[in-house]
PDB file of C-alpha atoms in Angstrom:
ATOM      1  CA  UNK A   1       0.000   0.000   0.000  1.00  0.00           C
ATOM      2  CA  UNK A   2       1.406   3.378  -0.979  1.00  0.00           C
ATOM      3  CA  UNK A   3       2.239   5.800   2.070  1.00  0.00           C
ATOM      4  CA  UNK A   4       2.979   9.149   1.936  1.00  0.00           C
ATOM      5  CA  UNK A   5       4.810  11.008   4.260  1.00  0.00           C
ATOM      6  CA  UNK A   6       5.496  14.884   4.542  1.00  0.00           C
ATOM      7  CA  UNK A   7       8.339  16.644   6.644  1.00  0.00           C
ATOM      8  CA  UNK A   8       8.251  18.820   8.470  1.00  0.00           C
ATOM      9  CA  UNK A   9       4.444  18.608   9.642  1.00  0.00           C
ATOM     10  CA  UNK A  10       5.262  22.626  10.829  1.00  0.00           C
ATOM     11  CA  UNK A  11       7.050  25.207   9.804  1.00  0.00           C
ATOM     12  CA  UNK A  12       7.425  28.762  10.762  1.00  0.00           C
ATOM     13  CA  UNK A  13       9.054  31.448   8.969  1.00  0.00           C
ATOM     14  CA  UNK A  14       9.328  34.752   8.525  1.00  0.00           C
ATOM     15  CA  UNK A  15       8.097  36.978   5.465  1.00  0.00           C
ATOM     16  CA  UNK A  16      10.719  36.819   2.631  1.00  0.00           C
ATOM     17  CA  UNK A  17      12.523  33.753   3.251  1.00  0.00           C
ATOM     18  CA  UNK A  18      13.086  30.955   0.805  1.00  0.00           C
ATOM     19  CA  UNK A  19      11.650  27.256   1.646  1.00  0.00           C
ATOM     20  CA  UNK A  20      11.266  23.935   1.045  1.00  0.00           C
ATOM     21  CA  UNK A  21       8.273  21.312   1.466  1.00  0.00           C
ATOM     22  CA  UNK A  22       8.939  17.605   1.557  1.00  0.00           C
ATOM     23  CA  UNK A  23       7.283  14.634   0.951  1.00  0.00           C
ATOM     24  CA  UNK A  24       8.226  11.373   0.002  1.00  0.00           C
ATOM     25  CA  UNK A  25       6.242   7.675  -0.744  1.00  0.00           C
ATOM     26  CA  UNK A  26       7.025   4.163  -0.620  1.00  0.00           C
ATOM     27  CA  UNK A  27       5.827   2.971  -3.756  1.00  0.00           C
ATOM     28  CA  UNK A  28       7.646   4.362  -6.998  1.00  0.00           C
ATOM     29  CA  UNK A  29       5.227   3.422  -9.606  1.00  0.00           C
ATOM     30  CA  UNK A  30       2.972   6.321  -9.700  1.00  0.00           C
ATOM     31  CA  UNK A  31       1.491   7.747 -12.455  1.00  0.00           C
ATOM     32  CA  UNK A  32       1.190  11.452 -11.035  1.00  0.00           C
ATOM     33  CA  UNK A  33       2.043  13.486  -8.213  1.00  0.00           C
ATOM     34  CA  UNK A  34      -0.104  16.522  -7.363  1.00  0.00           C
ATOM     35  CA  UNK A  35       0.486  19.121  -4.340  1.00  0.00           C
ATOM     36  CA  UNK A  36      -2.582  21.209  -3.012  1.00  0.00           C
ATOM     37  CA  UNK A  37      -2.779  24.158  -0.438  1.00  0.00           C
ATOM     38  CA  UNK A  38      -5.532  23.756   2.201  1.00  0.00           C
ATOM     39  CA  UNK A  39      -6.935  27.286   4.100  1.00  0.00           C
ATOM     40  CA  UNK A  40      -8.598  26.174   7.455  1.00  0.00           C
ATOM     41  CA  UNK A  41     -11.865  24.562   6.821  1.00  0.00           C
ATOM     42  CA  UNK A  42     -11.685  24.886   3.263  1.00  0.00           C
ATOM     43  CA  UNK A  43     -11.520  22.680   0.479  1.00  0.00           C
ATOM     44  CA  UNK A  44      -7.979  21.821  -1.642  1.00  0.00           C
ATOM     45  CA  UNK A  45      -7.103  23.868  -4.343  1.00  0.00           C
ATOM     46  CA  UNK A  46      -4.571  22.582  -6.985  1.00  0.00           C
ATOM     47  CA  UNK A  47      -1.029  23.623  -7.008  1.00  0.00           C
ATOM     48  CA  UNK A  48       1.202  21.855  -9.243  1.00  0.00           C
ATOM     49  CA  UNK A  49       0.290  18.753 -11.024  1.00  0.00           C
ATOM     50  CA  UNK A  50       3.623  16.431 -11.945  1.00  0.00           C
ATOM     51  CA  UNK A  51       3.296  13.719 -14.384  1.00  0.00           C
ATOM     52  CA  UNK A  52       5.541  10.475 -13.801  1.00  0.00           C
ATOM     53  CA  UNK A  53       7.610  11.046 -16.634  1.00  0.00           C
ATOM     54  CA  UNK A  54       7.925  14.946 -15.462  1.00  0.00           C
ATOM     55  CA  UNK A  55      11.172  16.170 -13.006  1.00  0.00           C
ATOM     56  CA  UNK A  56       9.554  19.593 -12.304  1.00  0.00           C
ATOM     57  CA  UNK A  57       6.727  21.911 -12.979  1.00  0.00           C
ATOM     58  CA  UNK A  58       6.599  26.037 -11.811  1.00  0.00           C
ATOM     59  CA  UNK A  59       4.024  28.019 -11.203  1.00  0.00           C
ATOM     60  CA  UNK A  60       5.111  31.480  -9.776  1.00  0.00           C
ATOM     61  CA  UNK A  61       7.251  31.185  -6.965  1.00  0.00           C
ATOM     62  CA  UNK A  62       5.955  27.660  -6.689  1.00  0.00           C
ATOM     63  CA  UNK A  63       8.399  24.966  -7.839  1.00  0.00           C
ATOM     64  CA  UNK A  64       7.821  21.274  -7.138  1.00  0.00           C
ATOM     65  CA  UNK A  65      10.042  18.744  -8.069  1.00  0.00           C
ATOM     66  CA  UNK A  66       9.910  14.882  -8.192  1.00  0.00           C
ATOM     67  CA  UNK A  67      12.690  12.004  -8.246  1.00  0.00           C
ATOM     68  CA  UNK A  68      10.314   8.778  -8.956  1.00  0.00           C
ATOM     69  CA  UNK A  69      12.817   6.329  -8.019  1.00  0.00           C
ATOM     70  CA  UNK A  70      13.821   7.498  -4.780  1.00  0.00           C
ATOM     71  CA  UNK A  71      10.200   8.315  -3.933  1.00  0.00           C
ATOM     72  CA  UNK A  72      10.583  11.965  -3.116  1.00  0.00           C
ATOM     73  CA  UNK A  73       9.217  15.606  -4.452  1.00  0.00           C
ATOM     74  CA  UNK A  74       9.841  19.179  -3.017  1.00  0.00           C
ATOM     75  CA  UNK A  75       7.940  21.877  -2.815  1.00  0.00           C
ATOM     76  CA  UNK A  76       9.440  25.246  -2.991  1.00  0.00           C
ATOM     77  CA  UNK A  77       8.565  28.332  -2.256  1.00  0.00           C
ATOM     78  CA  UNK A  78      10.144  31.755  -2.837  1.00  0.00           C
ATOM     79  CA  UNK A  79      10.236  34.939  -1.402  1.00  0.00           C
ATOM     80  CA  UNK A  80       6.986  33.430   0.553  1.00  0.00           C
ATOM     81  CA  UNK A  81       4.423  35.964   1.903  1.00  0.00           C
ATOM     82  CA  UNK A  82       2.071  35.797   4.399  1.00  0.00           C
ATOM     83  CA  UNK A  83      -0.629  35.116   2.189  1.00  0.00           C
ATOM     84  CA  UNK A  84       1.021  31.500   1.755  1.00  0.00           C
ATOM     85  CA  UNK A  85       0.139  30.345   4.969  1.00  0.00           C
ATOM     86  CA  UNK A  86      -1.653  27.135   4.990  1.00  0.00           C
ATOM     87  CA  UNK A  87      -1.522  22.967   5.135  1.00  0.00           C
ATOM     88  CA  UNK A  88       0.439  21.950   1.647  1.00  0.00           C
ATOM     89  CA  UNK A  89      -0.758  18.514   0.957  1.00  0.00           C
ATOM     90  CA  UNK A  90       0.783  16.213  -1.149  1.00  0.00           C
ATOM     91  CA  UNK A  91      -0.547  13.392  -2.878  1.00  0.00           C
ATOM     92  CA  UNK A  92       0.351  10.628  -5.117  1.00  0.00           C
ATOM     93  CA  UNK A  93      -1.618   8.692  -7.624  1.00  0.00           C
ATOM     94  CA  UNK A  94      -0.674   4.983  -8.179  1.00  0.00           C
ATOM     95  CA  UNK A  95      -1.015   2.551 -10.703  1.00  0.00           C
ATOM     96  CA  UNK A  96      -4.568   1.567  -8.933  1.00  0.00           C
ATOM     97  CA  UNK A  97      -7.010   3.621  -9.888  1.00  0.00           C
ATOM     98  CA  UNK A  98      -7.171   7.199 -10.270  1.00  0.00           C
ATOM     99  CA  UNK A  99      -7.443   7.887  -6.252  1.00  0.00           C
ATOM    100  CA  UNK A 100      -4.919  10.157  -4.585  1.00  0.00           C
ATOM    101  CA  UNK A 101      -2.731   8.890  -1.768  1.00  0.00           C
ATOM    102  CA  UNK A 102      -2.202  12.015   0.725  1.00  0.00           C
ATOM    103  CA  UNK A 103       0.242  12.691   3.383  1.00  0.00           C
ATOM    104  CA  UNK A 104      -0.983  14.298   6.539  1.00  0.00           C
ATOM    105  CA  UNK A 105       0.340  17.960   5.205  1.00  0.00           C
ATOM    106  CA  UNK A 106       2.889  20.291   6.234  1.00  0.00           C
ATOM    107  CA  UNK A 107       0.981  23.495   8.483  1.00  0.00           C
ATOM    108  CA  UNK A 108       2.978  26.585   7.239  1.00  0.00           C
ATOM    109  CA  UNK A 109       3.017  29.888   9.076  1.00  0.00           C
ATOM    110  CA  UNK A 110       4.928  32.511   7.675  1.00  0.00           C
ATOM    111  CA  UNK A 111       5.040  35.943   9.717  1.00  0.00           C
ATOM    112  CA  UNK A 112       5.194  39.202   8.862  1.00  0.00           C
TER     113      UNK A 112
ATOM    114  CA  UNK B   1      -8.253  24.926 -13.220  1.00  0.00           C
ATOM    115  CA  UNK B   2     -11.766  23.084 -13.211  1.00  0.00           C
ATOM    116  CA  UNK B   3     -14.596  23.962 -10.422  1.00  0.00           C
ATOM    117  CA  UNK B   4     -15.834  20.993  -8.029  1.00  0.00           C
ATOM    118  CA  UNK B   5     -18.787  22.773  -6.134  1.00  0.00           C
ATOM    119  CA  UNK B   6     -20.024  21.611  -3.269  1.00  0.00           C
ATOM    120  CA  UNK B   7     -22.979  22.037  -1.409  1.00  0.00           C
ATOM    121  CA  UNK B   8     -23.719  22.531   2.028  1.00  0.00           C
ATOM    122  CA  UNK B   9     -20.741  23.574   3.018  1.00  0.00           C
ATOM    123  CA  UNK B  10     -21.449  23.157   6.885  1.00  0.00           C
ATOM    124  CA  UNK B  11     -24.613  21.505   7.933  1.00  0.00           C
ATOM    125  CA  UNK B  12     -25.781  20.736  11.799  1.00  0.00           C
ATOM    126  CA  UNK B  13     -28.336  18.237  12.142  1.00  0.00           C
ATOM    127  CA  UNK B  14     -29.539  15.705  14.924  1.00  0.00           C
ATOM    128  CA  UNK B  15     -28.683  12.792  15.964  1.00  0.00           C
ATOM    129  CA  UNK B  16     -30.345   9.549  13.742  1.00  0.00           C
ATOM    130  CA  UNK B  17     -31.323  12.051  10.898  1.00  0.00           C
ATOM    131  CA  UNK B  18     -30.039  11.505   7.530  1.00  0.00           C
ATOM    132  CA  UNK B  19     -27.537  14.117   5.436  1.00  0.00           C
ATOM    133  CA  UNK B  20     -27.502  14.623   1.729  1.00  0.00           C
ATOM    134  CA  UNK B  21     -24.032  16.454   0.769  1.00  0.00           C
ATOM    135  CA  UNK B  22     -23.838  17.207  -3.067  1.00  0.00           C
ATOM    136  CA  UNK B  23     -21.078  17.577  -5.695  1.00  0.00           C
ATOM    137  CA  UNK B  24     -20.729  18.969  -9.114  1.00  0.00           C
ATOM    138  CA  UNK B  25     -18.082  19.042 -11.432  1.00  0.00           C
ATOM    139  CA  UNK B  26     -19.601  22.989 -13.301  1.00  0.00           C
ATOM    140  CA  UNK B  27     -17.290  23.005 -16.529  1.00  0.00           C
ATOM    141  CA  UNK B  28     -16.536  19.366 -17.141  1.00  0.00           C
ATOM    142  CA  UNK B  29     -17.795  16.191 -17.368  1.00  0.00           C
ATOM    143  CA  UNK B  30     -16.695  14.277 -14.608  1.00  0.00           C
ATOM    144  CA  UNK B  31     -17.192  10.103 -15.297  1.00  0.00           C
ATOM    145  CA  UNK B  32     -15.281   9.259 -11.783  1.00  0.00           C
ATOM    146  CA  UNK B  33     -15.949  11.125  -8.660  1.00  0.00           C
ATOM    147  CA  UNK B  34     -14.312  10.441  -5.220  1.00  0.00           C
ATOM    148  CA  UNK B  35     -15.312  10.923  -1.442  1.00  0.00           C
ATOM    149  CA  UNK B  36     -12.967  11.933   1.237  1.00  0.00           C
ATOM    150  CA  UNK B  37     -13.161  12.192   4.973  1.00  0.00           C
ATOM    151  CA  UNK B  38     -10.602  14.501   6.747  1.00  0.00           C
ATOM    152  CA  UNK B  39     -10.100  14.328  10.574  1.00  0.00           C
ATOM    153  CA  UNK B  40      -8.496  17.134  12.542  1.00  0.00           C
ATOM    154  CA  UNK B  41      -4.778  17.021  11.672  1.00  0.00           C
ATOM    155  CA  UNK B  42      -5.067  13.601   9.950  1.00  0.00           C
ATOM    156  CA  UNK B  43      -4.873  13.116   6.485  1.00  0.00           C
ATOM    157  CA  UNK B  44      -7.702  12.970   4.103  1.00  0.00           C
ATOM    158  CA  UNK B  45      -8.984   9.513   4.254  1.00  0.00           C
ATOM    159  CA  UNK B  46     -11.034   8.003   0.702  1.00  0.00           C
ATOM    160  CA  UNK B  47     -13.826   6.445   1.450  1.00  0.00           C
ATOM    161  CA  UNK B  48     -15.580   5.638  -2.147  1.00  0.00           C
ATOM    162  CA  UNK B  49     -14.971   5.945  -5.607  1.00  0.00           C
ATOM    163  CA  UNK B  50     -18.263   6.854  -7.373  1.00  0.00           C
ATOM    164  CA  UNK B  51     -18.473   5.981 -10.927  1.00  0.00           C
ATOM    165  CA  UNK B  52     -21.313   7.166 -13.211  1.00  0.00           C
ATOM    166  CA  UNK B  53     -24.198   4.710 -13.691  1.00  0.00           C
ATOM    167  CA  UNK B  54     -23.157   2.376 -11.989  1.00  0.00           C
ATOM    168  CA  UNK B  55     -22.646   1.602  -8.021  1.00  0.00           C
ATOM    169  CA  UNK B  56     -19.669   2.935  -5.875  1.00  0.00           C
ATOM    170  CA  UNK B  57     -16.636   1.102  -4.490  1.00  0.00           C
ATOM    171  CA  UNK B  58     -16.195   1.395  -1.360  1.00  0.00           C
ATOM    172  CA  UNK B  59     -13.026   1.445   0.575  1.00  0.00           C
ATOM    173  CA  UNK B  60     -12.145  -1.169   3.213  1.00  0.00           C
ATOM    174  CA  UNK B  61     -14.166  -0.442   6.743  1.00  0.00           C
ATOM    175  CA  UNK B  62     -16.620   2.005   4.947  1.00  0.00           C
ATOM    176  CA  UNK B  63     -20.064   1.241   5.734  1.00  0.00           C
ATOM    177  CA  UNK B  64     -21.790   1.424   2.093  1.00  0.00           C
ATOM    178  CA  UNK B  65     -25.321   1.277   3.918  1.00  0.00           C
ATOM    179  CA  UNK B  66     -24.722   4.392   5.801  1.00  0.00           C
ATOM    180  CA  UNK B  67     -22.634   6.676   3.321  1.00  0.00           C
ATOM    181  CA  UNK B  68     -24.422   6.462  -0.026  1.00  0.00           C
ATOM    182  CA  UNK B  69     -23.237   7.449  -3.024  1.00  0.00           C
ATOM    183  CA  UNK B  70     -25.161   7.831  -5.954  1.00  0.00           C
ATOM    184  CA  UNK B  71     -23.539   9.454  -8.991  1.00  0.00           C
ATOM    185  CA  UNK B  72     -26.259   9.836 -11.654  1.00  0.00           C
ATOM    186  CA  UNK B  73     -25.259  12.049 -14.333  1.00  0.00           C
ATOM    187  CA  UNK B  74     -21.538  13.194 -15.222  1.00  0.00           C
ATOM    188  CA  UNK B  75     -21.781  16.207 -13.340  1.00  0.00           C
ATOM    189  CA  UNK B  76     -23.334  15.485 -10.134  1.00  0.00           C
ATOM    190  CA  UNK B  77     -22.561  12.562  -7.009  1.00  0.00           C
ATOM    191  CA  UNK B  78     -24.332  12.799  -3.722  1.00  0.00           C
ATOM    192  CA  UNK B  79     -23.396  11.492  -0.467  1.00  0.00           C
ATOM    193  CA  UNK B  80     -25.840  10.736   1.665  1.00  0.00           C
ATOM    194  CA  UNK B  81     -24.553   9.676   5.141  1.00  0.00           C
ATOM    195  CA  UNK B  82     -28.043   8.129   7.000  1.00  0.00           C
ATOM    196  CA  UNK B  83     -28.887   7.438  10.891  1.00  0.00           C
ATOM    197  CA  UNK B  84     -25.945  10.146  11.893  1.00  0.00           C
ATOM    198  CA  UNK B  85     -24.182  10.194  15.076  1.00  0.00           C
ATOM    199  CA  UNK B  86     -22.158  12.281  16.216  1.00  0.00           C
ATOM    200  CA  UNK B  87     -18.873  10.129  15.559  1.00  0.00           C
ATOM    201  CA  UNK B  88     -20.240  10.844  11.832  1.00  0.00           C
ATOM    202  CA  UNK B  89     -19.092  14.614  12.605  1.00  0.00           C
ATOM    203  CA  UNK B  90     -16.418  15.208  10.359  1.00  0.00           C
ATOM    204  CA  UNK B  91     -15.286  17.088   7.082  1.00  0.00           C
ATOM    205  CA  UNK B  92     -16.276  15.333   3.173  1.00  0.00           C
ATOM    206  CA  UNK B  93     -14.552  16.363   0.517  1.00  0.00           C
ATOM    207  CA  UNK B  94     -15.511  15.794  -2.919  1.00  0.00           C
ATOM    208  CA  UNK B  95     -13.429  15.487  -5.934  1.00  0.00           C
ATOM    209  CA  UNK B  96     -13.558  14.561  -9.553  1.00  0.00           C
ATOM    210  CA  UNK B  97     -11.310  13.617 -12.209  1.00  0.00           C
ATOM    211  CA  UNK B  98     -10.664  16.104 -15.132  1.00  0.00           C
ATOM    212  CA  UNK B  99      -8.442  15.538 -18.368  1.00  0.00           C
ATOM    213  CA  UNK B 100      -8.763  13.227 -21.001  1.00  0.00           C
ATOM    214  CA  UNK B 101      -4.956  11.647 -20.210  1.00  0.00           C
ATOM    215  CA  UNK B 102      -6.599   8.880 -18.558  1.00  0.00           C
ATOM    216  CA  UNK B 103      -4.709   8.235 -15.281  1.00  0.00           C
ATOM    217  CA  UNK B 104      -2.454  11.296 -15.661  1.00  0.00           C
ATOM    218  CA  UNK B 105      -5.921  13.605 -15.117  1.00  0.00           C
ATOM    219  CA  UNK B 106      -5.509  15.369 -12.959  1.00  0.00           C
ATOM    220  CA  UNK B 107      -8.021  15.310  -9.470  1.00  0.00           C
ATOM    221  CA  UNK B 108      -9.604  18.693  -8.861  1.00  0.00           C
ATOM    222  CA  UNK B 109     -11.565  19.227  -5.377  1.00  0.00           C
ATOM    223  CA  UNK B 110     -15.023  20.721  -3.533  1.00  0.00           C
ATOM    224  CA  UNK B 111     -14.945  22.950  -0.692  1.00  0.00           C
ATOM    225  CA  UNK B 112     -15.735  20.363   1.363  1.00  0.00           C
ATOM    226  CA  UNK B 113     -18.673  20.097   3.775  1.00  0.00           C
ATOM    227  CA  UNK B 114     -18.503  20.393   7.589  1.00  0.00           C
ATOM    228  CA  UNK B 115     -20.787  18.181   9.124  1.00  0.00           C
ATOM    229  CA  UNK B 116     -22.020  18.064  12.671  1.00  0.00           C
ATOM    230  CA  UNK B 117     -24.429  15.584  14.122  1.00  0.00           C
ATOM    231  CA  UNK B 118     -25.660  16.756  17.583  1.00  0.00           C
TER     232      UNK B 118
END
């Protein structure tokens, strides 16, 4: 069964800085691996969607990358704001099905 | 990106009532839908697959009798979770598949719904 797992669960930082997400599953054959942003008791909205065959997609300051045979993708975010605070999900589809596997999310606080 | 709507988005109701939580997919056609469940800082946990026309599948230790799904046209699925208790309070989230790639579609998502059984 595929697990994903996201470090750190929190992170605090302040207004400008640079950072990175992580999040890494067991099983390697995926076919796509998509990362979401969650407001408190809100719904997920779409960040970056990474095909299998993909290393990296952008999107602003967002950059997420993903190395398929050591199970791991980054998220990174530059110059973040405080607007960016939130849960970052990530989630991984396998070969089963079109469900998404999610990790328990990384709670991001950045300060002004 | 494509919109999942979801409707209520919170809904308070007593104890051994039943719940009707819709989803639609407004600018696609959406053959596959999926229900989550999200506890507080736990990770959203599937609980069906619903497929159009046909019945759901149901993930292990799911009760289909008391959450069902019925996804009757390609741009709506209901959940309807019957006889709630208060161990039923939690937060659904809808979402459906978009993209023509097959598997590599990609999985927009609902709002979500907050229910509480009192």
């Amino acid at each position: 069964k595929q697990e994903v797992t996201q470090i750190p669960a929190a992170l605090s930082v302040p207004e400008g800085e640079n950072l990175v997400l992580n999040c890494s599953f067991t099983d390697s054959a995926i076919y796509n691996l998509q990362w979401f942003r969650q407001d408190p008791g809100k719904g997920l909205t779409s960040l970056l969607l990474i095909q299998s065959s993909q290393r990296e997609q952008t999107s602003g300051r967002l950059n997420a990358s993903l190395d398929k045979s050591s199970g791991r993708s980054t998220l990174y975010i530059a110059a973040s704001q405080p607007g960016d605070s939130a849960t970052y999900l990530c989630a991984v589809k396998s070969s089963s099905g079109y469900a998404l596997n999610f990790g328990k999310g990384t709670s991001l606080l950045v300060t002004p | 990106g494509a919109v999942v709507s979801q409707h209520p988005s919170r809904v308070i109701c007593k104890s051994g009532t039943s719940v009707k939580i819709e989803c639609r997919s407004l600018d696609f056609q959406a053959t596959t839908m999926f229900w989550y469940r999200q506890f507080p800082k736990k990770s959203l946990m599937l609980m069906a697959t619903s497929n159009e026309g046909s019945k759901a599948t149901y993930e292990q230790g799911v009760e289909k009798d008391k959450f069902l799904i019925n996804h009757a046209s390609l741009t709506l699925s209901t959940l309807t979770v019957t006889s709630a208790h208060p161990e039923d309070s939690s937060f659904y989230i809808c979402s459906a598949h978009y993209g023509a790639g097959g598997d590599t579609g990609e999985l927009f998502f609902g709002e979500g719904s907050r229910l509480t059984v009192l």
